[in-house]
C-alpha positions as a printed NumPy array, in Angstrom:
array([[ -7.374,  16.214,  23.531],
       [ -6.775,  12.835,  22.292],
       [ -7.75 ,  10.303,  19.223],
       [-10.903,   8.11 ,  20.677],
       [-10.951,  10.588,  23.515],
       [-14.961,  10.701,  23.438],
       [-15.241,   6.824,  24.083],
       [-15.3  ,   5.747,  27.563],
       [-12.12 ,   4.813,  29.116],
       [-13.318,   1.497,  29.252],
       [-13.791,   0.585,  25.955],
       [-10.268,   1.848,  25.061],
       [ -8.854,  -0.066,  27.715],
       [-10.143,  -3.012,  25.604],
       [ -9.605,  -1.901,  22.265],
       [ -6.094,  -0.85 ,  22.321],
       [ -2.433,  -2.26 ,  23.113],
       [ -0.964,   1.293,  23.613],
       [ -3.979,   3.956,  23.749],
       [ -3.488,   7.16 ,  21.853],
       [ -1.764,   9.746,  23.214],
       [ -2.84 ,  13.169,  24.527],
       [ -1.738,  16.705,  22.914],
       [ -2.62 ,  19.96 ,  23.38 ],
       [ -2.534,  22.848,  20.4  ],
       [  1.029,  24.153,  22.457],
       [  2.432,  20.04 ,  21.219],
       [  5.605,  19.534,  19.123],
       [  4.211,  20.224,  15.296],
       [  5.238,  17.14 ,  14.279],
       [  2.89 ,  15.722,  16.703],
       [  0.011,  17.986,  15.627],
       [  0.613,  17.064,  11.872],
       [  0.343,  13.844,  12.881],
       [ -2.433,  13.728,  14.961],
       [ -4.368,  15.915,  12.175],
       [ -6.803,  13.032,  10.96 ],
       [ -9.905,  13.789,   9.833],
       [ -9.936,  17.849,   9.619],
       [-13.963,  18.599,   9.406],
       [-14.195,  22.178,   7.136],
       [-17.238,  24.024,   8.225],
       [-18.572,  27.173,   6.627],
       [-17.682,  30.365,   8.389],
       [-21.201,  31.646,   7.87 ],
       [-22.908,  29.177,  10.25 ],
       [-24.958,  31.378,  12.589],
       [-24.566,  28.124,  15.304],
       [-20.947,  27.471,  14.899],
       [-19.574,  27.508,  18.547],
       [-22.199,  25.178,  19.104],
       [-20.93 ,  23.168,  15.724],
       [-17.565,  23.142,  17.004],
       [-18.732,  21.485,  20.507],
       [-21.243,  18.967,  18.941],
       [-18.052,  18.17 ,  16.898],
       [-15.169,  17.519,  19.681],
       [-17.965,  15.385,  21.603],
       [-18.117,  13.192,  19.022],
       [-13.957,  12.598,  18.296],
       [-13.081,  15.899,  15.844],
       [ -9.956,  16.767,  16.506],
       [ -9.643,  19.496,  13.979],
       [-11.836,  21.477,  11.721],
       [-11.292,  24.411,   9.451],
       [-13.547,  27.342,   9.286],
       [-13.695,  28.261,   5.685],
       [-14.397,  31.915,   3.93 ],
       [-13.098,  30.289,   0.901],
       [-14.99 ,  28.013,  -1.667],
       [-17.614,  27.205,   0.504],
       [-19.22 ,  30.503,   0.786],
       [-20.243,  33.215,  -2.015],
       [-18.393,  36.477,  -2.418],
       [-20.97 ,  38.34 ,  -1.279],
       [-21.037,  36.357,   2.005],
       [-17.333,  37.251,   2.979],
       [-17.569,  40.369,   5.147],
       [-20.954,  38.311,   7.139],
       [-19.147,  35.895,   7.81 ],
       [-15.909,  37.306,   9.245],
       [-18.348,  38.829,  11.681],
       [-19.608,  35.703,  12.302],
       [-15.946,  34.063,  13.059],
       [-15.457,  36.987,  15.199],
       [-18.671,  36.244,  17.65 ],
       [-18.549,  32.457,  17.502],
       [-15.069,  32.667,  18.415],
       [-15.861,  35.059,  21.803],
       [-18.273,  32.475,  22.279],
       [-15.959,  29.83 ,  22.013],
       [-13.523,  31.19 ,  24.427],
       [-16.549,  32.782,  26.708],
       [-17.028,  28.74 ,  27.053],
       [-13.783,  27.545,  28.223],
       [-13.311,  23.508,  28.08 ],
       [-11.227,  21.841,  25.259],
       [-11.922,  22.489,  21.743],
       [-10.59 ,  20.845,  18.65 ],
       [ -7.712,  22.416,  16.61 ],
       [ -9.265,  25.104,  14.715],
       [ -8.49 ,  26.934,  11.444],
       [ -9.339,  29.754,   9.205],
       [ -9.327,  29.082,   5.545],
       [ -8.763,  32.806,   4.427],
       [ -8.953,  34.254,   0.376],
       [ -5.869,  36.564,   0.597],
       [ -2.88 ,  37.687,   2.895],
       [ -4.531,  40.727,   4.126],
       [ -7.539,  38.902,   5.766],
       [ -4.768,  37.078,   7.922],
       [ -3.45 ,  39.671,  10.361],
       [ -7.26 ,  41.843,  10.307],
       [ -8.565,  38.681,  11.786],
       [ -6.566,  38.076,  14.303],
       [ -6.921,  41.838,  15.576],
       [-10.61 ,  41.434,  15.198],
       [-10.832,  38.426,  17.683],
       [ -8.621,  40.225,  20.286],
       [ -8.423,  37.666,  23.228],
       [-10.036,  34.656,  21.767],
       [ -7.13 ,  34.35 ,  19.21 ],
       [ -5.937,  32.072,  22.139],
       [ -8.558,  29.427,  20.607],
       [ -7.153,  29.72 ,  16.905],
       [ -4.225,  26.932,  15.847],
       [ -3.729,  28.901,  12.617],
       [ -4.887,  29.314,   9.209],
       [ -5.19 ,  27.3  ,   5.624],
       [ -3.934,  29.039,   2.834],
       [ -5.904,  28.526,  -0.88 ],
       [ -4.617,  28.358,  -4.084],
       [ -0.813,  27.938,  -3.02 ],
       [  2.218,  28.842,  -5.363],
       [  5.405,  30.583,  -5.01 ],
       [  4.289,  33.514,  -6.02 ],
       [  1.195,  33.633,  -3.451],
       [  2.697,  31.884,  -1.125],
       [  5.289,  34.093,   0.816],
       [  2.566,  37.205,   1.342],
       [  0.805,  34.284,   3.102],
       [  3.269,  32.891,   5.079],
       [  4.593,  36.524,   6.445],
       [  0.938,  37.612,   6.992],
       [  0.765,  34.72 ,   9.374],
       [  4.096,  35.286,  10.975],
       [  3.079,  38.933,  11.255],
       [ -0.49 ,  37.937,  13.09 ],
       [  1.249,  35.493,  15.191],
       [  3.988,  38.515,  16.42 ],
       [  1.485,  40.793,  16.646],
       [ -1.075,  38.959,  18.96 ],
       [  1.534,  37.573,  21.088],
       [ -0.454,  34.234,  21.194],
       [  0.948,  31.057,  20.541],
       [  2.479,  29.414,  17.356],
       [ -0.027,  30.43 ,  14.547],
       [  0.543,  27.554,  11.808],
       [ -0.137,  27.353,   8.321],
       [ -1.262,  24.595,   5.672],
       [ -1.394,  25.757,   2.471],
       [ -3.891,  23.874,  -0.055],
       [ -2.279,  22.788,  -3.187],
       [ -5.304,  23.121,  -5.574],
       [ -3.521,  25.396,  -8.333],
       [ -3.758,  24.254, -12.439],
       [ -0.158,  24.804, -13.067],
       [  0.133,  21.671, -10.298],
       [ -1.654,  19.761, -13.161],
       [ -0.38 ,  20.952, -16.205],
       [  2.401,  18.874, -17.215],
       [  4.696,  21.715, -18.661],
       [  4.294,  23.608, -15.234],
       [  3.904,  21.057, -13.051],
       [  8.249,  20.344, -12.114],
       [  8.702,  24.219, -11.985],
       [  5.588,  24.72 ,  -9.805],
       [  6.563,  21.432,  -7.229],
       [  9.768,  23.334,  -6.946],
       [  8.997,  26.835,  -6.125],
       [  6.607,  25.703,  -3.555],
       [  9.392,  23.487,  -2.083],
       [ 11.079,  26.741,  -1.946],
       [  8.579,  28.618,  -0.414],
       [  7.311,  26.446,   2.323],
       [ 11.21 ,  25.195,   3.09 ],
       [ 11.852,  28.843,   3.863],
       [  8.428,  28.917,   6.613],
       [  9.29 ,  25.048,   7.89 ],
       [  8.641,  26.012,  11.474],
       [  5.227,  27.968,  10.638],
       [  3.878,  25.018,   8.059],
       [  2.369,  22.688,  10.101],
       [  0.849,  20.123,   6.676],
       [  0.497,  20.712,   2.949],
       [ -3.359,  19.823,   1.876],
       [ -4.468,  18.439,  -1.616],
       [ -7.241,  20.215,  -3.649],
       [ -8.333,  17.418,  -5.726],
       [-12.259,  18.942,  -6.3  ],
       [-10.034,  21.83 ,  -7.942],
       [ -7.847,  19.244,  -9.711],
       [-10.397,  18.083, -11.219],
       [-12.196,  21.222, -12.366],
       [ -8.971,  22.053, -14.841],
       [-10.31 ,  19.163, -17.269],
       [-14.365,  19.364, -16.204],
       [-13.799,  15.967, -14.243],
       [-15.682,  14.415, -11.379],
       [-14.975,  11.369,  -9.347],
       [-17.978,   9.177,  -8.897],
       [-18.802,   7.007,  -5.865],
       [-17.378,   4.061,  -7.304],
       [-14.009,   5.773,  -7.929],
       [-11.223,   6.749,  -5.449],
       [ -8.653,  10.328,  -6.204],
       [ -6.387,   7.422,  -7.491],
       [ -8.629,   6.406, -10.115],
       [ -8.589,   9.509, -12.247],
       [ -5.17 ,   8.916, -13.157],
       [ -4.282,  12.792, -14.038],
       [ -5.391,  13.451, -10.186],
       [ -3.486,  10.363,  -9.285],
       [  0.061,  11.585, -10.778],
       [ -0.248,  15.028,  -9.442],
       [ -0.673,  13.013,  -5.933],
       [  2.128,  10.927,  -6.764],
       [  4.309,  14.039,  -8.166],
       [  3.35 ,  15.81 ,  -4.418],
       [  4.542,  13.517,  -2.516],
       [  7.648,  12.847,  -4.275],
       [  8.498,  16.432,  -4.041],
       [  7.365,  17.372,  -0.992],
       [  7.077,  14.341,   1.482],
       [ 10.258,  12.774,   1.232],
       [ 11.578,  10.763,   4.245],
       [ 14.684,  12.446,   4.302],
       [ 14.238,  14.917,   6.958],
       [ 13.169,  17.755,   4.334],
       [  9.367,  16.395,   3.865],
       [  6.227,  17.861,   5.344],
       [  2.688,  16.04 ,   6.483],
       [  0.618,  15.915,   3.286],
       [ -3.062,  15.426,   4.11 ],
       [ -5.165,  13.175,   1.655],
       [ -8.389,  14.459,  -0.192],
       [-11.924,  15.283,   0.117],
       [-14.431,  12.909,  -0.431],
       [-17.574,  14.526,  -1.296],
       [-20.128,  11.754,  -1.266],
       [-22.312,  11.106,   1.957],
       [-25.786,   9.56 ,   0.624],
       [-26.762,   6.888,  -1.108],
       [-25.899,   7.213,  -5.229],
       [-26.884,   4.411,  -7.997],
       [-23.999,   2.183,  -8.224],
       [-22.482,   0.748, -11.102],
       [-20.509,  -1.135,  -9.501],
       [-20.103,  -3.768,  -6.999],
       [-19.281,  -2.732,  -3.046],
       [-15.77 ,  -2.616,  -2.306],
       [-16.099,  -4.379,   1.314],
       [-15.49 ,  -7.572,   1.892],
       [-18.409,  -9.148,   3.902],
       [-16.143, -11.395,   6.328],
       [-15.009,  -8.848,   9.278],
       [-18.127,  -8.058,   9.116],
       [-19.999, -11.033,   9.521],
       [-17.016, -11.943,  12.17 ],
       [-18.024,  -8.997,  14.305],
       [-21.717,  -9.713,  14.102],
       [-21.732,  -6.347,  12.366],
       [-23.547,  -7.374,   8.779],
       [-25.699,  -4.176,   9.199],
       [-22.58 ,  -1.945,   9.842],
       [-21.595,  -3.124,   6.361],
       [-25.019,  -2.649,   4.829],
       [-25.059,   1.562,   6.173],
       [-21.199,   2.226,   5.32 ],
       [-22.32 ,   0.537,   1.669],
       [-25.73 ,   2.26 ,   1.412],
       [-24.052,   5.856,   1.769],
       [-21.292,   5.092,  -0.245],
       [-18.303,   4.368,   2.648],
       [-17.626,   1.871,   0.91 ],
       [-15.637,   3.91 ,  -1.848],
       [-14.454,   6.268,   1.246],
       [-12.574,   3.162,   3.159],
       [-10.615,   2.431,   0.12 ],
       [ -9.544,   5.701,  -0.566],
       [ -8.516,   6.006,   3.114],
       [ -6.145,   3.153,   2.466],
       [ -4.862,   4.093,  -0.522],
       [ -4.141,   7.589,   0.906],
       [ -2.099,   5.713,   3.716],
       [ -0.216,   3.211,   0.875],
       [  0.579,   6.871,  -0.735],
       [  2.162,   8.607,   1.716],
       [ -0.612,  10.707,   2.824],
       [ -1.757,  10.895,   6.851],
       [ -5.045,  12.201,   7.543],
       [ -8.227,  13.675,   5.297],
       [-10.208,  16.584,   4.366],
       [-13.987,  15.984,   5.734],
       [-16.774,  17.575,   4.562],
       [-19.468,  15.15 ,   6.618],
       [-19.09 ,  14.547,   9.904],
       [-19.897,  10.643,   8.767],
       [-16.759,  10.67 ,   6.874],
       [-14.926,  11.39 ,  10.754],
       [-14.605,   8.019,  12.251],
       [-13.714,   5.896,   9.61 ],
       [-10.848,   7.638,   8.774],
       [ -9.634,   7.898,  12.246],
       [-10.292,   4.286,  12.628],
       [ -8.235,   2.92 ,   9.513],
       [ -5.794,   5.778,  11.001],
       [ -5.305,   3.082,  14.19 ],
       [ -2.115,   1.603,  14.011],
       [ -2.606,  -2.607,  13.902],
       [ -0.787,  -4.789,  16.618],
       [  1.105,  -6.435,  13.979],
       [  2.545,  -3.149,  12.56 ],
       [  3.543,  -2.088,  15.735],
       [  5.174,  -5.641,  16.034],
       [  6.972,  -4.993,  13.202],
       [  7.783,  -1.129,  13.889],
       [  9.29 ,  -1.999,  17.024],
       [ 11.362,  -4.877,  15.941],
       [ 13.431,  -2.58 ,  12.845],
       [ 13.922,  -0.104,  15.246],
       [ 15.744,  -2.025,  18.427],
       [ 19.023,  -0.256,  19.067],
       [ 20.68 ,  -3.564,  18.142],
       [ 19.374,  -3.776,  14.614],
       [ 21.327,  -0.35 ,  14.005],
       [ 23.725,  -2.404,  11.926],
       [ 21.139,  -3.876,   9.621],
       [ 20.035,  -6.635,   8.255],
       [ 16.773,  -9.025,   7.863],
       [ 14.496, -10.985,  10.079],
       [ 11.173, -12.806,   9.796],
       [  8.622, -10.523,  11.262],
       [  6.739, -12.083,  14.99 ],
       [  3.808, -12.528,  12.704],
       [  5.965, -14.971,  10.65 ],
       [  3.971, -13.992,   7.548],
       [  6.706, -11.34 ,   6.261],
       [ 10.532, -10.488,   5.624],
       [ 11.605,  -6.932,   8.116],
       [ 14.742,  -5.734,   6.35 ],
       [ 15.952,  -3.236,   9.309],
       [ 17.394,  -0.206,   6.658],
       [ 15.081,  -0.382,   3.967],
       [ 11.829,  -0.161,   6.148],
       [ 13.289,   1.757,   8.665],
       [ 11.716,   5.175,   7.526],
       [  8.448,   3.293,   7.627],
       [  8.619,   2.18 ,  11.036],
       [  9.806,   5.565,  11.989],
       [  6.165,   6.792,  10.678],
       [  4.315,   3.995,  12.341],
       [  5.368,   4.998,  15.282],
       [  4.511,   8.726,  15.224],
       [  0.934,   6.994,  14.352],
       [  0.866,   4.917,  16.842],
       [  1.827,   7.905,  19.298],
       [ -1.27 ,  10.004,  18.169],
       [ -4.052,   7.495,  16.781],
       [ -2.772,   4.423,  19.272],
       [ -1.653,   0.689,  18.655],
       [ -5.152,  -1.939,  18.547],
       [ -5.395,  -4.705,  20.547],
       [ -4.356,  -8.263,  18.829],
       [ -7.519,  -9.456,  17.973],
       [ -9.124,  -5.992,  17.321],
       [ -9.633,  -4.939,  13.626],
       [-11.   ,  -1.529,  11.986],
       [-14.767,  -2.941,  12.368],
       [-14.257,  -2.765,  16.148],
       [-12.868,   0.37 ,  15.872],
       [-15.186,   1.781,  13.693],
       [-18.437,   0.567,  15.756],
       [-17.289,   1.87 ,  19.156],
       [-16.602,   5.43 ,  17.586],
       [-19.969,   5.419,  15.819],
       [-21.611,   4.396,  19.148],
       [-20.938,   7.468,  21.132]])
């Protein structure tokens, strides 16, 4: 599979410098943290799921989680394991390439049943997402998945665990909590593939709720718990892990307060004005610039819970010519010694150690998602993944 993969080769060939790359679910897991994006959660009970999952992948899902979490009631649970059971014999009865998928399980025990229960077609499972994440919780999780992967002899069964838990929030708990699950998934580092961020549950702890108009990073308690995350647990140093940036749960058109976030001028330069007016109407608007501030953050890829939400974030995930430029430039083998230089843009100051670690990340990006053309921006992007 591959980032733009459903677009003809055609277009790509004229939207990107350096097309993204292709990976399989047997890829380095830095590569399939990475290449992540937007990670579509579905609800395990859907009696047309295979058929979900193919609709999906045609139109440029890479990965999507299967939930038996939140998104179904207790009394649904046992249903839909059945149902995860025969969608996935479909799924495999089907052959042909499917996106990355995972099971978002309640407890440890559900792990290693599941994989016995769908025998063979385990072969079409990348691994599971763990809820409600701490120390304490965390190991059983981590050795049930170890255990399932041993026992069904498939490949590498990974894990993300979702950090979603109040003590992440509470201030007295919150250094104590960071630490322990530093702890915990430092032990696993070969079995957790990305951490994800439960902001919906964030917000719960104090009755809040994000409007349209507001990104994660306006609520500023959800904001420093981000902030806190990635500090802990994303450093650059070699010891970090993939930390995936949050839901956004609006997809139709609200009352706004405010006024659109989009500026009308790439727009109007693409002859895409009525682009603008849909992404604004359903409330993209507010999506886009939580994208970006994900990215500014230190957070690579997104919970989806609308397949609308899919392409922009795997568009604004598109690596810019002039990044690459500048990527490229502070890592040359003769800038190992350091120093500065005025970027090939000649709008910007490259200092060769401080933003090496950033160029370092670029180009993991640009591996996965691809480097755009010069003179090709996100609208371009973003139209010829809608038109498929």
């Amino acid at each position: 599979m591959r980032h733009f993969g459903h677009i003809s080769p055609t277009v790509r060939k004229d939207l990107f410098h350096q097309e993204p790359a292709e990976f399989t679910a047997a890829s380095p897991a830095r590569i399939l943290a990475a290449a992540l994006g937007a990670t579509l959660y579905s609800p395990a009970t859907r009696p047309s799921l295979a058929g979900d999952v193919h609709k999906q992948a045609d139109r440029g899902v890479v990965s999507m989680v299967l939930c038996l979490e939140d998104s179904i009631s207790d009394a649904e649970v046992a249903d839909a394991e059945d149902n995860l059971v025969r969608q996935f014999a479909a799924l495999d009865a089907d052959g042909g390439e499917l996106p990355l998928l995972f099971i978002r399980v309640r407890t440890p025990e559900q792990i290693p049943d599941l994989v016995h229960r769908l025998g063979g077609s385990v072969r079409r499972l990348a691994g599971f997402v763990l809820p409600k994440f701490t120390e304490s919780r965390g190991t059983a999780f981590l050795d049930a998945v170890a255990q399932a992967e041993a026992e069904s002899g498939q490949h590498p069964l990974y894990a993300m665990p979702v950090l979603e838990t109040p003590d992440l929030l509470h201030l007295e708990t919150r250094v104590e909590a960071l630490a322990g699950i530093s702890r915990t998934v430092g032990r696993y580092r070969d079995r957790v593939l990305a951490l994800r961020l439960g902001v919906t549950d964030f917000c719960s702890v104090y009755g809040l709720r994000r409007t349209p108009d507001m990104t994660a990073y306006d609520v500023q308690i959800v904001a420093g718990v981000i902030a806190d995350v990635v500090n802990v647990l994303s450093r650059a140093d070699g010891t970090g892990f993939t930390v995936t940036g949050p839901v956004w749960e609006y997809f139709r058109s609200q009352q706004r307060l405010f006024k659109p976030q989009l500026r009308r001028s790439p727009f109007l330069q693409e002859g895409a004005e009525e682009l603008r007016t849909t992404l604004i109407e359903h409330d993209l608007d507010g999506l886009l610039r939580e994208i970006e501030l994900d990215r500014a953050n230190g957070l690579l890829g997104k919970t989806c819970i609308h397949p609308a939400h899919v392409t922009p974030v795997h568009a604004l995930s598109v690596v810019s010519h002039e990044e690459f430029s500048d990527a490229q430039d502070i890592l040359r083998p003769e800038r190992g010694g350091g120093g500065v230089m005025r970027s090939a843009y000649t709008n910007k100051m490259n200092e060769v150690k401080p933003h090496r670690a950033w160029a370092e990340r670029t180009m993991l990006r640009a591996e996965v998602f691809g480097v755009a053309k010069e003179q090709v921006g996100f609208v371009d992007l973003l139209t010829a993944g809608l038109q498929v």
